[in-house]
Coordinates of C-alpha atoms and ligand atoms in Angstrom, one line a residue:
M70 CA 24.9 -128.5 -110.1
T71 CA 21.2 -127.7 -109.9
V72 CA 20.8 -127.9 -106.1
L73 CA 19.5 -124.6 -104.9
A74 CA 21.5 -122.4 -102.6
S75 CA 19.5 -120.6 -99.9
S76 CA 20.1 -117.0 -99.0
L77 CA 17.3 -117.0 -96.4
D78 CA 18.7 -115.3 -93.3
T79 CA 17.1 -117.4 -90.6
A80 CA 18.7 -115.3 -87.8
G81 CA 17.6 -112.0 -89.3
P82 CA 14.6 -109.8 -88.2
D83 CA 12.7 -110.3 -91.5
Y84 CA 12.6 -114.0 -91.1
A85 CA 11.5 -113.7 -87.4
A86 CA 8.7 -111.3 -88.4
H87 CA 7.5 -113.4 -91.3
R88 CA 7.5 -116.5 -89.1
A89 CA 5.6 -114.8 -86.3
A90 CA 3.0 -113.5 -88.7
M91 CA 2.6 -116.9 -90.2
L92 CA 2.3 -118.6 -86.8
D93 CA -0.4 -116.1 -85.8
K94 CA -2.3 -117.0 -89.0
L95 CA -1.9 -120.7 -88.3
A96 CA -3.2 -120.3 -84.8
A97 CA -6.3 -118.6 -86.2
L98 CA -6.7 -121.3 -88.7
D99 CA -6.4 -124.0 -86.0
T100 CA -9.4 -122.3 -84.3
E101 CA -11.5 -122.7 -87.5
H102 CA -10.4 -126.3 -88.1
A103 CA -11.3 -127.1 -84.4
K104 CA -14.9 -126.0 -85.3
A105 CA -15.1 -128.6 -88.0
V106 CA -13.7 -131.3 -85.7
A107 CA -16.2 -130.3 -82.9
G108 CA -19.0 -131.1 -85.4
G109 CA -22.4 -130.6 -83.7
G110 CA -20.8 -129.6 -80.4
E111 CA -20.7 -131.2 -76.9
K112 CA -24.4 -132.0 -76.5
Y113 CA -24.8 -133.9 -79.8
T114 CA -21.4 -135.6 -79.4
A115 CA -22.3 -136.8 -75.9
R116 CA -25.7 -138.1 -77.2
H117 CA -24.1 -139.8 -80.1
R118 CA -21.6 -141.6 -77.8
A119 CA -24.3 -142.5 -75.3
R120 CA -26.0 -144.4 -78.2
G121 CA -22.8 -146.5 -78.4
K122 CA -21.8 -145.0 -81.7
L123 CA -18.3 -143.9 -83.0
L124 CA -17.7 -140.3 -84.0
V125 CA -17.1 -139.6 -87.7
R126 CA -13.3 -139.3 -87.4
E127 CA -13.1 -142.4 -85.2
R128 CA -14.9 -144.3 -88.0
I129 CA -12.4 -143.0 -90.6
E130 CA -9.5 -143.9 -88.3
L131 CA -10.7 -147.5 -88.0
L132 CA -11.2 -147.7 -91.8
L133 CA -7.7 -146.6 -92.6
D134 CA -4.5 -148.6 -92.4
P135 CA -2.8 -147.9 -89.0
D136 CA -0.3 -145.1 -89.0
T137 CA -1.1 -143.9 -92.5
P138 CA -1.9 -140.2 -93.2
F139 CA -5.4 -138.9 -94.0
L140 CA -5.5 -135.9 -96.3
E141 CA -8.7 -134.2 -95.2
L142 CA -10.2 -132.1 -98.0
S143 CA -12.3 -128.9 -97.7
P144 CA -12.5 -129.0 -93.9
L145 CA -13.6 -125.4 -93.8
A146 CA -16.6 -125.9 -96.2
G147 CA -19.5 -123.7 -95.2
W148 CA -17.2 -121.3 -93.3
G149 CA -18.9 -117.8 -93.1
S150 CA -22.3 -119.3 -93.9
D151 CA -25.1 -120.1 -91.4
Y152 CA -24.1 -123.8 -91.4
T153 CA -21.6 -125.5 -89.2
V154 CA -18.0 -125.3 -90.4
G155 CA -17.2 -128.6 -92.3
A156 CA -20.7 -128.8 -93.7
S157 CA -21.6 -132.1 -91.8
L158 CA -19.4 -134.2 -94.0
V159 CA -15.8 -135.3 -93.8
T160 CA -14.0 -136.0 -97.0
G161 CA -10.4 -137.0 -97.8
I162 CA -7.9 -139.3 -99.2
G163 CA -6.6 -142.2 -97.1
V164 CA -5.1 -145.7 -97.5
V165 CA -7.5 -148.7 -96.9
S166 CA -5.9 -152.1 -97.1
G167 CA -3.0 -150.6 -99.1
V168 CA -5.3 -148.8 -101.6
E169 CA -5.6 -145.1 -101.8
C170 CA -9.3 -144.3 -101.5
L171 CA -11.5 -141.3 -101.5
I172 CA -13.5 -141.3 -98.3
T173 CA -16.7 -139.4 -97.5
A174 CA -18.3 -139.7 -94.1
N175 CA -21.4 -137.9 -92.8
D176 CA -21.1 -136.3 -89.4
P177 CA -24.4 -137.3 -87.7
T178 CA -23.8 -134.9 -84.8
V179 CA -24.4 -131.9 -87.1
R180 CA -28.2 -131.6 -87.7
G181 CA -28.6 -135.4 -87.9
G182 CA -25.9 -135.5 -90.7
A183 CA -28.3 -133.7 -93.0
S184 CA -26.9 -132.3 -96.3
N185 CA -27.0 -128.5 -96.8
P186 CA -25.8 -126.7 -100.0
W187 CA -22.2 -126.7 -98.8
T188 CA -22.4 -130.4 -98.0
L189 CA -23.4 -131.0 -101.6
K190 CA -20.6 -128.9 -103.1
K191 CA -18.1 -130.8 -100.9
A192 CA -19.5 -134.2 -101.9
F193 CA -19.4 -133.2 -105.6
R194 CA -15.8 -132.1 -105.2
A195 CA -14.9 -135.4 -103.6
H196 CA -16.6 -137.2 -106.5
E197 CA -14.6 -135.2 -109.0
I198 CA -11.3 -136.2 -107.2
S199 CA -12.3 -139.8 -107.2
L200 CA -13.2 -139.8 -110.9
A201 CA -10.2 -137.8 -112.1
N202 CA -7.7 -139.9 -110.2
R203 CA -9.5 -143.3 -110.4
L204 CA -9.6 -143.6 -106.6
P205 CA -12.1 -146.2 -105.3
S206 CA -14.6 -144.4 -102.9
V207 CA -15.8 -145.5 -99.5
H208 CA -18.9 -143.8 -98.1
L209 CA -19.6 -143.9 -94.4
V210 CA -23.3 -143.1 -94.3
E211 CA -25.5 -141.8 -91.5
S212 CA -27.5 -138.8 -92.6
G213 CA -30.9 -137.2 -92.2
G214 CA -30.9 -136.7 -96.0
A215 CA -31.7 -133.2 -97.2
D216 CA -31.4 -130.3 -94.8
L217 CA -35.1 -129.6 -95.0
P218 CA -35.1 -125.8 -94.5
S219 CA -32.7 -125.4 -97.4
Q220 CA -34.3 -128.0 -99.6
K221 CA -34.8 -125.6 -102.4
E222 CA -31.1 -125.2 -102.8
I223 CA -30.3 -128.9 -102.8
F224 CA -33.2 -131.1 -103.8
I225 CA -32.8 -130.6 -107.6
P226 CA -29.0 -130.4 -107.9
G227 CA -28.6 -133.0 -105.1
G228 CA -29.9 -135.8 -107.3
A229 CA -26.5 -135.8 -109.0
L230 CA -25.0 -137.6 -106.0
F231 CA -26.6 -140.8 -107.0
K232 CA -25.7 -140.3 -110.7
H233 CA -22.1 -139.8 -109.7
L234 CA -22.0 -143.1 -107.8
T235 CA -23.3 -145.1 -110.7
R236 CA -21.1 -143.2 -113.2
S237 CA -18.1 -144.0 -111.1
S238 CA -19.1 -147.7 -111.2
A239 CA -19.6 -147.4 -115.0
A240 CA -16.1 -146.0 -115.3
G241 CA -14.8 -149.1 -113.4
I242 CA -14.1 -147.2 -110.2
P243 CA -15.4 -149.2 -107.3
T244 CA -17.8 -147.6 -104.8
V245 CA -18.4 -149.0 -101.3
A246 CA -21.2 -147.8 -98.9
V247 CA -21.1 -148.6 -95.2
V248 CA -24.4 -147.7 -93.5
F249 CA -24.2 -146.8 -89.8
G250 CA -27.6 -145.3 -89.3
N251 CA -30.2 -143.3 -91.1
S252 CA -30.0 -143.4 -94.9
T253 CA -33.6 -142.9 -95.9
A254 CA -35.6 -141.4 -98.8
G255 CA -33.1 -140.1 -101.4
G256 CA -30.3 -141.3 -99.1
A257 CA -31.4 -144.9 -99.7
Y258 CA -29.9 -144.5 -103.2
V259 CA -26.4 -144.2 -101.7
P260 CA -26.3 -147.9 -100.9
G261 CA -28.7 -148.4 -103.8
M262 CA -26.2 -147.1 -106.3
S263 CA -23.0 -148.5 -104.7
D264 CA -21.1 -151.5 -105.9
H265 CA -20.6 -152.9 -102.4
V266 CA -22.9 -152.4 -99.4
I267 CA -22.3 -153.1 -95.7
M268 CA -25.0 -152.5 -93.0
V269 CA -24.7 -152.4 -89.3
K270 CA -27.1 -154.6 -87.2
E271 CA -30.0 -152.7 -85.6
R272 CA -28.5 -149.4 -86.7
A273 CA -28.9 -149.1 -90.4
K274 CA -32.2 -147.7 -91.6
V275 CA -32.5 -147.8 -95.3
F276 CA -36.0 -147.2 -96.7
L277 CA -37.7 -144.9 -99.1
G278 CA -40.2 -144.0 -96.5
G279 CA -40.2 -144.5 -92.7
P280 CA -43.1 -145.9 -90.7
P281 CA -45.0 -142.6 -90.4
L282 CA -44.8 -141.9 -94.1
V283 CA -45.9 -145.5 -95.0
K284 CA -48.9 -145.2 -92.6
M285 CA -49.9 -141.9 -94.3
A286 CA -49.4 -143.3 -97.8
T287 CA -51.0 -146.8 -97.5
G288 CA -52.3 -147.2 -94.0
E289 CA -49.8 -150.0 -93.4
E290 CA -48.4 -150.5 -89.9
S291 CA -44.6 -151.1 -89.9
D292 CA -41.4 -150.6 -88.0
D293 CA -37.9 -149.4 -88.8
E294 CA -36.4 -152.9 -88.8
S295 CA -38.9 -154.6 -91.1
L296 CA -38.8 -151.6 -93.5
G297 CA -35.1 -151.1 -93.7
G298 CA -33.0 -152.8 -91.0
A299 CA -29.6 -154.5 -91.8
D300 CA -31.0 -157.9 -91.0
M301 CA -33.9 -157.5 -93.4
H302 CA -31.7 -156.1 -96.2
A303 CA -29.1 -158.8 -95.7
R304 CA -31.6 -161.7 -95.7
T305 CA -34.7 -160.5 -97.6
S306 CA -34.3 -157.5 -100.0
G307 CA -30.6 -158.4 -100.8
L308 CA -29.6 -154.7 -100.7
A309 CA -26.9 -155.4 -98.1
D310 CA -24.1 -157.6 -99.3
Y311 CA -22.6 -157.8 -95.8
F312 CA -24.3 -157.8 -92.3
A313 CA -22.0 -156.3 -89.7
V314 CA -22.7 -157.0 -86.0
D315 CA -21.4 -153.5 -84.9
E316 CA -19.5 -150.5 -86.2
P317 CA -15.9 -151.9 -85.9
D318 CA -17.1 -155.1 -87.7
A319 CA -18.6 -152.9 -90.5
L320 CA -15.3 -151.0 -90.9
H321 CA -13.3 -154.2 -90.8
T322 CA -15.6 -155.6 -93.5
A323 CA -15.1 -152.5 -95.6
R324 CA -11.3 -153.0 -95.4
R325 CA -11.8 -156.6 -96.6
V326 CA -13.9 -155.5 -99.5
V327 CA -11.3 -153.0 -100.6
A328 CA -8.5 -155.6 -100.2
R329 CA -10.5 -157.9 -102.6
L330 CA -10.8 -155.2 -105.3
D331 CA -7.3 -156.1 -106.3
W332 CA -6.9 -152.4 -107.3
R333 CA -3.8 -151.5 -109.2
K334 CA -2.3 -148.1 -109.8
A335 CA -1.6 -147.1 -113.4
H336 CA 1.9 -145.9 -112.4
P337 CA 4.5 -147.7 -110.2
D338 CA 5.5 -146.0 -107.0
P339 CA 8.8 -144.1 -107.4
P340 CA 11.9 -145.2 -105.4
P341 CA 12.4 -143.5 -102.1
A342 CA 13.5 -139.9 -102.5
A343 CA 16.0 -137.6 -100.8
P344 CA 14.4 -135.0 -98.6
P345 CA 15.1 -131.3 -99.3
A346 CA 18.5 -130.0 -98.1
Y347 CA 16.8 -127.3 -96.0
P348 CA 14.3 -127.8 -93.1
E349 CA 10.6 -127.6 -94.1
D350 CA 10.1 -125.7 -90.8
E351 CA 11.8 -122.6 -92.5
L352 CA 8.8 -122.4 -94.9
L353 CA 7.2 -120.4 -92.1
G354 CA 9.6 -117.5 -92.5
I355 CA 9.6 -116.9 -96.2
V356 CA 6.3 -115.1 -97.1
P357 CA 6.2 -111.5 -95.8
G358 CA 3.1 -110.4 -93.8
D359 CA 2.8 -107.6 -96.4
L360 CA 2.3 -109.3 -99.8
K361 CA 3.6 -106.1 -101.5
V362 CA 7.0 -107.2 -100.4
P363 CA 8.4 -109.7 -103.0
F364 CA 10.0 -113.0 -102.0
D365 CA 12.0 -115.6 -103.9
P366 CA 9.9 -118.7 -104.5
R367 CA 13.2 -120.7 -104.9
E368 CA 13.4 -120.5 -101.1
V369 CA 10.1 -122.4 -101.1
I370 CA 11.2 -124.8 -103.8
A371 CA 14.4 -125.5 -101.9
R372 CA 12.3 -126.7 -99.0
I373 CA 9.8 -128.9 -100.9
A374 CA 11.8 -130.4 -103.8
D375 CA 13.7 -133.7 -103.4
G376 CA 17.3 -132.8 -102.5
S377 CA 16.4 -129.1 -103.1
D378 CA 17.3 -129.9 -106.7
F379 CA 15.6 -127.4 -109.2
D380 CA 16.9 -127.4 -112.8
E381 CA 15.8 -124.0 -114.0
F382 CA 14.5 -123.4 -117.5
K383 CA 15.2 -120.0 -119.1
P384 CA 16.5 -118.5 -115.8
L385 CA 17.7 -115.3 -117.5
Y386 CA 14.5 -114.7 -119.4
G387 CA 11.2 -113.5 -118.0
T388 CA 12.7 -113.5 -114.5
S389 CA 9.4 -112.6 -112.7
L390 CA 8.4 -116.3 -113.2
A391 CA 10.7 -119.2 -112.2
T392 CA 10.2 -122.3 -114.3
G393 CA 12.1 -125.6 -113.9
W394 CA 12.2 -129.3 -113.4
A395 CA 12.3 -131.0 -110.0
R396 CA 11.2 -134.2 -108.2
L397 CA 8.7 -134.3 -105.4
H398 CA 8.7 -137.5 -103.3
G399 CA 10.3 -139.1 -106.4
Y400 CA 7.7 -137.9 -108.9
P401 CA 9.1 -135.7 -111.7
V402 CA 7.3 -132.3 -111.8
G403 CA 7.6 -129.1 -113.7
I404 CA 7.3 -126.1 -111.4
L405 CA 6.1 -122.6 -112.3
A406 CA 6.5 -120.1 -109.5
N407 CA 5.9 -116.3 -109.5
A408 CA 9.1 -114.5 -108.5
R409 CA 8.1 -110.9 -108.4
G410 CA 4.4 -110.6 -108.6
V411 CA 3.7 -109.2 -112.1
L412 CA 3.5 -111.3 -115.2
F413 CA 4.9 -109.6 -118.3
S414 CA 4.9 -110.8 -121.9
E415 CA 8.2 -112.6 -121.5
E416 CA 6.9 -114.5 -118.4
S417 CA 3.7 -115.4 -120.2
Q418 CA 5.5 -116.8 -123.3
K419 CA 8.1 -118.6 -121.2
A420 CA 5.2 -120.2 -119.2
A421 CA 3.4 -121.3 -122.4
Q422 CA 6.6 -122.9 -123.8
F423 CA 7.4 -124.6 -120.5
I424 CA 3.8 -126.0 -120.2
Q425 CA 4.1 -127.4 -123.7
L426 CA 7.4 -129.1 -122.9
A427 CA 5.9 -130.7 -119.8
N428 CA 3.1 -132.0 -122.0
Q429 CA 5.5 -133.5 -124.5
R430 CA 7.2 -135.3 -121.7
D431 CA 4.1 -136.2 -119.7
I432 CA 5.3 -134.5 -116.6
P433 CA 2.8 -133.1 -114.0
L434 CA 3.0 -129.3 -113.3
V435 CA 3.1 -127.5 -109.9
F436 CA 2.0 -123.9 -109.8
L437 CA 3.2 -121.8 -106.9
H438 CA 1.2 -118.6 -106.8
N439 CA 2.3 -115.1 -105.8
T440 CA 1.0 -112.9 -108.6
T441 CA -0.7 -109.6 -108.8
G442 CA -1.7 -110.4 -112.4
Y443 CA -0.6 -109.4 -115.9
M444 CA 1.1 -106.1 -116.5
V445 CA -1.1 -103.1 -117.5
G446 CA -0.2 -99.8 -119.2
K447 CA 0.2 -98.4 -122.7
D448 CA 3.6 -99.9 -123.5
Y449 CA 2.5 -103.3 -122.4
E450 CA -0.8 -103.2 -124.2
Q451 CA 1.0 -102.1 -127.3
G452 CA 3.5 -104.8 -126.8
G453 CA 0.7 -107.4 -126.9
I454 CA 0.3 -108.4 -123.3
I455 CA -3.2 -109.7 -124.0
K456 CA -1.9 -112.0 -126.7
H457 CA 0.9 -113.2 -124.6
G458 CA -1.2 -113.8 -121.5
A459 CA -3.7 -115.6 -123.8
Q460 CA -0.8 -117.9 -124.9
M461 CA -0.2 -118.8 -121.3
I462 CA -3.9 -119.3 -120.6
N463 CA -4.2 -121.4 -123.7
A464 CA -1.3 -123.6 -122.7
V465 CA -2.8 -124.0 -119.2
S466 CA -6.3 -124.7 -120.4
N467 CA -5.4 -127.3 -123.0
S468 CA -2.6 -128.9 -121.1
R469 CA -3.5 -132.5 -120.2
V470 CA -0.8 -133.4 -117.6
P471 CA -2.1 -133.2 -114.1
H472 CA -1.8 -129.8 -112.4
L473 CA -1.3 -128.9 -108.7
S474 CA -1.7 -125.4 -107.5
V475 CA -0.6 -123.8 -104.2
L476 CA -1.5 -120.2 -103.4
M477 CA 1.4 -119.0 -101.2
G478 CA 0.8 -115.2 -101.5
A479 CA -1.2 -113.1 -103.9
S480 CA -3.3 -114.7 -106.6
Y481 CA -5.0 -111.8 -108.3
G482 CA -6.7 -111.1 -111.6
A483 CA -6.1 -113.1 -114.7
G484 CA -2.8 -114.1 -113.1
H485 CA -4.9 -116.5 -111.0
Y486 CA -6.2 -118.0 -114.2
G487 CA -2.8 -118.2 -116.0
M488 CA -1.3 -119.9 -112.9
C489 CA -4.0 -122.6 -113.0
G490 CA -6.6 -121.2 -110.6
R491 CA -9.6 -123.2 -109.5
A492 CA -11.6 -122.6 -112.8
Y493 CA -8.7 -124.2 -114.7
D494 CA -9.3 -127.6 -113.0
P495 CA -6.0 -128.3 -111.3
R496 CA -6.3 -131.8 -109.8
F497 CA -5.8 -130.2 -106.4
L498 CA -5.5 -126.7 -105.2
F499 CA -4.4 -125.6 -101.7
A500 CA -3.8 -122.3 -100.1
W501 CA -1.4 -121.2 -97.4
P502 CA -2.8 -119.0 -94.6
S503 CA -0.8 -116.1 -96.1
A504 CA -2.7 -116.3 -99.5
K505 CA -5.1 -113.8 -100.8
S506 CA -7.1 -114.1 -104.0
A507 CA -9.5 -111.7 -105.7
V508 CA -10.1 -109.9 -109.0
M509 CA -7.4 -107.4 -107.8
G510 CA -5.9 -106.1 -104.5
P511 CA -8.4 -104.4 -102.1
Q512 CA -6.8 -101.0 -102.4
Q513 CA -6.7 -101.1 -106.1
L514 CA -10.3 -102.3 -106.3
A515 CA -11.5 -99.5 -103.9
G516 CA -9.5 -97.0 -105.9
V517 CA -11.0 -98.1 -109.3
L518 CA -14.5 -97.9 -107.8
S519 CA -13.8 -94.4 -106.6
I520 CA -12.5 -93.2 -110.0
V521 CA -15.6 -94.7 -111.7
A522 CA -17.9 -93.0 -109.2
R523 CA -16.2 -89.7 -109.6
A524 CA -16.4 -89.9 -113.4
S525 CA -20.1 -90.8 -113.2
A526 CA -20.8 -87.8 -110.9
E527 CA -18.9 -85.5 -113.3
A528 CA -20.8 -86.9 -116.3
K529 CA -24.1 -86.1 -114.6
G530 CA -22.8 -82.6 -113.7
M531 CA -23.1 -83.4 -109.9
P532 CA -20.5 -82.5 -107.2
Y533 CA -18.6 -85.5 -105.9
D534 CA -19.0 -86.3 -102.3
E535 CA -15.4 -86.4 -101.1
E536 CA -16.2 -87.4 -97.5
G537 CA -18.5 -90.2 -98.8
D538 CA -15.7 -91.3 -101.1
A539 CA -13.2 -91.8 -98.3
A540 CA -15.8 -93.8 -96.3
L541 CA -16.7 -95.9 -99.4
R542 CA -13.1 -96.6 -100.2
A543 CA -12.5 -97.8 -96.6
M544 CA -15.6 -99.9 -96.6
V545 CA -14.9 -101.5 -100.0
E546 CA -11.3 -102.1 -99.0
Q547 CA -12.3 -103.9 -95.8
Q548 CA -14.9 -106.0 -97.6
I549 CA -12.5 -107.1 -100.4
E550 CA -9.8 -107.9 -97.9
A551 CA -12.2 -110.1 -96.0
E552 CA -13.3 -111.8 -99.2
S553 CA -9.7 -112.4 -100.3
L554 CA -8.7 -114.4 -97.3
P555 CA -8.1 -118.1 -97.6
V556 CA -10.7 -119.2 -94.9
F557 CA -13.4 -117.3 -96.7
L558 CA -12.4 -118.8 -100.1
S559 CA -12.0 -122.3 -98.6
G560 CA -15.5 -121.9 -97.0
R561 CA -16.8 -121.5 -100.6
L562 CA -14.9 -124.6 -101.8
Y563 CA -12.6 -122.5 -104.0
D564 CA -9.7 -124.6 -102.8
D565 CA -9.3 -128.1 -101.4
G566 CA -8.1 -126.8 -98.0
V567 CA -5.8 -124.3 -96.3
I568 CA -2.6 -126.0 -95.3
D569 CA 0.3 -125.3 -93.0
P570 CA 3.3 -124.3 -95.3
R571 CA 5.4 -127.0 -93.5
D572 CA 3.0 -129.7 -94.8
T573 CA 3.3 -128.6 -98.4
R574 CA 5.7 -131.4 -99.5
T575 CA 3.7 -134.1 -97.7
V576 CA 0.4 -132.8 -99.1
L577 CA 1.7 -132.5 -102.6
G578 CA 3.3 -136.0 -102.3
I579 CA -0.1 -137.5 -101.2
C580 CA -1.7 -135.8 -104.2
L581 CA 0.9 -136.9 -106.7
S582 CA 0.6 -140.5 -105.4
A583 CA -3.2 -140.3 -105.8
I584 CA -2.8 -138.8 -109.3
H585 CA -0.6 -141.7 -110.4
T586 CA -3.4 -144.1 -109.7
A587 CA -4.9 -143.1 -113.0
P588 CA -3.2 -143.1 -116.4
Y589 CA -2.5 -139.7 -117.9
A590 CA -0.7 -138.2 -120.9
G591 CA 0.2 -134.7 -122.0
V592 CA -1.0 -133.1 -125.2
H593 CA 0.6 -134.9 -128.2
D594 CA -1.9 -134.0 -130.9
G595 CA -1.6 -130.2 -130.9
Y596 CA -2.9 -127.3 -128.9
G597 CA -5.5 -124.7 -129.8
V598 CA -4.3 -121.7 -131.9
F599 CA -1.7 -119.6 -130.1
R600 CA -2.1 -115.9 -131.0
L601 CA 1.4 -114.8 -132.0
Ligands
COA292 N1 -33.1 -131.2 -92.0 C1 -32.8 -130.3 -91.0 N2 -32.6 -130.5 -89.7 C2 -32.6 -131.8 -89.4 C3 -32.8 -132.8 -90.3 C4 -33.0 -132.5 -91.6 N3 -33.2 -133.4 -92.6 N4 -32.6 -134.0 -89.6 C5 -32.4 -133.7 -88.4 N5 -32.3 -132.4 -88.2 C6 -32.1 -131.6 -87.0 C7 -33.1 -131.9 -85.9 O1 -34.2 -130.9 -86.1 C8 -32.4 -131.6 -84.6 O2 -32.3 -130.3 -84.4 P1 -32.5 -129.7 -82.9 O3 -31.6 -130.5 -82.0 O4 -32.1 -128.2 -83.0 O5 -33.9 -129.9 -82.5 C9 -31.0 -132.1 -84.9 O6 -30.9 -132.1 -86.4 C10 -30.8 -133.5 -84.5 O7 -31.9 -134.3 -84.9 P2 -32.5 -135.5 -84.0 O8 -33.8 -135.9 -84.6 O9 -32.6 -135.0 -82.6 O10 -31.4 -136.6 -84.1 P3 -31.5 -138.1 -84.1 O11 -30.1 -138.6 -84.2 O12 -32.3 -138.6 -83.0 O13 -32.3 -138.5 -85.5 C11 -32.7 -138.5 -87.8 C12 -31.7 -138.2 -86.7 C13 -31.9 -138.0 -89.1 C14 -33.0 -139.9 -87.9 C15 -34.0 -137.7 -87.6 O14 -33.6 -136.3 -87.3 C16 -34.8 -137.6 -88.9 O15 -35.5 -138.5 -89.1 N6 -34.7 -136.5 -89.6 C17 -35.6 -136.2 -90.8 C18 -35.1 -137.1 -91.9 C19 -35.8 -136.8 -93.2 O16 -37.0 -137.1 -93.3 N7 -35.1 -136.3 -94.1 C20 -35.5 -135.9 -95.4 C21 -35.1 -137.0 -96.3 S1 -34.8 -136.4 -97.9

């Protein structure tokens, strides 16, 4: 039997404390998500409605099949910056006419839907997801183009938006643009580069230069409609393939266009799967508030894997890392989960072997992070920890099966890399509110800085300022702690979102389904050289 037995004491004080701490973090996260949903705030929302327009999320809702989920991506983009949380763009994966699509939609209530540096990063990430998973993309367009005060950050790199659209098309991945309003200057190339274009009557404004600019450039008198209205583009320029009489008609037309794509997934859907044997709700009470306290990731696996079935590989070897086979919503996966923080040589080699097995069998991998990194110290260095960590990083880097990462707790140092951190291109990466990620823990980093400063003072023959040291350590610790938090990292697009632990199985299920739209295969022609 490989069904996990749980030893989580749901009546005990630890469980209650962990759950309370997680619920506090989730409440704080809700407040941040609410900022993204509020968009430009009451004034601009009311004005938008008074113009008879739908809000960005209402547009998405009408586009999607009724009662299907929408996995919103990077909702906290721009958090901690001068820009509105969410970065004036909503992106995500949703089902349109039975087809999983990547959706991007400008929020015109936020500075006219203009794109700032975070908007751009978010749009680029959405494109990556569409391309890697061969998801058709639907773009709901209404934007003031470049956010003019930050133009220096976006004008030059921003051109890639249009390149991405046409490269998707070249790769055979359909692109659909639905224009609800302003889409001028560079923005005109969104419909310009898309396979299918729908424009809303008397609302769409698609021109390279508006009437004032045309007047300045050539002296010609013109108006919005004759320069770039839906009617003109549908009848005269031919840029619009479909003329929609209003917003619901445009969204209905987009659904029709997607239905006609006859889009087929590379892999058939798996048969219905058994739910885990333990309630997903209990995922709230597993991670301790203090990440120095270890927890057993099998308690997490028992609440996300089909039937809580986890067939463990090498359970007696390298016990700080649990590896094994499971199914998630019917999809076979290999899971690597940190069990006690530190990665030693045995764990690293076990991981490298396991990743190679998954590649031989074409099985996607799920990485559940709670690691403080690879073990340091004389014995471990002499024992070859660098070589063994390198084997794991080689295996992760060159693996070609899709990877999914979830940061549950700590994700520090090179452990973040070995466990397929953001720089290792997992197809998707999500964090729990309990996660923390940095080059090392805040206390350790502050301590290292202090030792270095002390040594530097000694080398110069100067006395060391002990009082200043305590203040420096406290300040650095606070700064690194703040920079390790998931909302901060999510704001910088270092993950695809911070999720409620209870949603993990659903989120991973949506991702696995999206992943199986594209063909994939593991490494069958050899890895790079493993240092032995
Ligand atoms: N960059 C920075 N801020 C912008 C912006 C842009 N491209 N477009 C709009 N905004 C700001 C406005 O200044 C305004 O701010 P305020 O309320 O603090 O004064 C807010 O966003 C809303 O704009 P507003 O013009 O009131 O909204 P609207 O819905 O009536 O019109 C646009 C929206 C996009 C049609 C109009 O703002 C516009 O033409 N913007 C400039 C477009 C442009 O030339 N972009 C460069 C193309 S590359």
